[in-house]
Amino acid sequence: MGKTVTTRVDEELSERIDEIAEEEGLDRSTVVRKFLADGTKNWLIEKSFEDYEAGRITLWQAADRCGLSLWEMIQEAGEREVHVPYTVDELEEDLGALE
């Protein structure tokens, strides 16, 4: 069973959520859950890329943190125009992690 989270939103946002729900044929709660899931995933990916670019984690660790494969993370980097300076050392570390 899920956990209930309650929040207040302004009238304009509430109306937009209702419009989207109607257009998609969904109820308000489903739309809000989808937006929360998408927003959380996006934040985690962005934060992981920040940590990667700062040298705090490897690309493999970033992918693992986000629940993505290394190739999916590389694809995300391309879509977000993130520079991925993938080194031989990182490749060796990532291959070692697979063993």
PDB file of N, CA, C and O in Angstrom, residues 48-57:
ATOM      1  N   SER A  48      22.722  13.368 -10.166  1.00  0.00           N
ATOM      2  CA  SER A  48      23.758  12.374 -10.436  1.00  0.00           C
ATOM      3  C   SER A  48      24.751  12.890 -11.476  1.00  0.00           C
ATOM      4  O   SER A  48      25.956  12.672 -11.344  1.00  0.00           O
ATOM      5  N   PHE A  49      24.267  13.588 -12.510  1.00  0.00           N
ATOM      6  CA  PHE A  49      25.174  14.175 -13.488  1.00  0.00           C
ATOM      7  C   PHE A  49      26.031  15.270 -12.857  1.00  0.00           C
ATOM      8  O   PHE A  49      27.213  15.400 -13.173  1.00  0.00           O
ATOM      9  N   GLU A  50      25.473  16.054 -11.966  1.00  0.00           N
ATOM     10  CA  GLU A  50      26.258  17.067 -11.253  1.00  0.00           C
ATOM     11  C   GLU A  50      27.383  16.401 -10.462  1.00  0.00           C
ATOM     12  O   GLU A  50      28.533  16.859 -10.504  1.00  0.00           O
ATOM     13  N   ASP A  51      27.045  15.335  -9.740  1.00  0.00           N
ATOM     14  CA  ASP A  51      28.050  14.620  -8.958  1.00  0.00           C
ATOM     15  C   ASP A  51      29.091  13.973  -9.857  1.00  0.00           C
ATOM     16  O   ASP A  51      30.277  13.947  -9.537  1.00  0.00           O
ATOM     17  N   TYR A  52      28.658  13.461 -10.994  1.00  0.00           N
ATOM     18  CA  TYR A  52      29.580  12.847 -11.947  1.00  0.00           C
ATOM     19  C   TYR A  52      30.545  13.887 -12.511  1.00  0.00           C
ATOM     20  O   TYR A  52      31.760  13.683 -12.521  1.00  0.00           O
ATOM     21  N   GLU A  53      30.010  15.017 -12.964  1.00  0.00           N
ATOM     22  CA  GLU A  53      30.848  16.057 -13.546  1.00  0.00           C
ATOM     23  C   GLU A  53      31.819  16.643 -12.523  1.00  0.00           C
ATOM     24  O   GLU A  53      32.910  17.088 -12.885  1.00  0.00           O
ATOM     25  N   ALA A  54      31.435  16.623 -11.244  1.00  0.00           N
ATOM     26  CA  ALA A  54      32.302  17.124 -10.180  1.00  0.00           C
ATOM     27  C   ALA A  54      33.330  16.082  -9.751  1.00  0.00           C
ATOM     28  O   ALA A  54      34.180  16.352  -8.905  1.00  0.00           O
ATOM     29  N   GLY A  55      33.239  14.863 -10.312  1.00  0.00           N
ATOM     30  CA  GLY A  55      34.195  13.817  -9.997  1.00  0.00           C
ATOM     31  C   GLY A  55      33.917  13.078  -8.706  1.00  0.00           C
ATOM     32  O   GLY A  55      34.759  12.344  -8.211  1.00  0.00           O
ATOM     33  N   ARG A  56      32.702  13.256  -8.142  1.00  0.00           N
ATOM     34  CA  ARG A  56      32.364  12.582  -6.885  1.00  0.00           C
ATOM     35  C   ARG A  56      31.931  11.135  -7.096  1.00  0.00           C
ATOM     36  O   ARG A  56      32.036  10.317  -6.187  1.00  0.00           O
ATOM     37  N   ILE A  57      31.421  10.836  -8.289  1.00  0.00           N
ATOM     38  CA  ILE A  57      30.982   9.477  -8.602  1.00  0.00           C
ATOM     39  C   ILE A  57      31.340   9.169 -10.052  1.00  0.00           C
ATOM     40  O   ILE A  57      31.569  10.072 -10.850  1.00  0.00           O
TER      41      ILE A  57
END
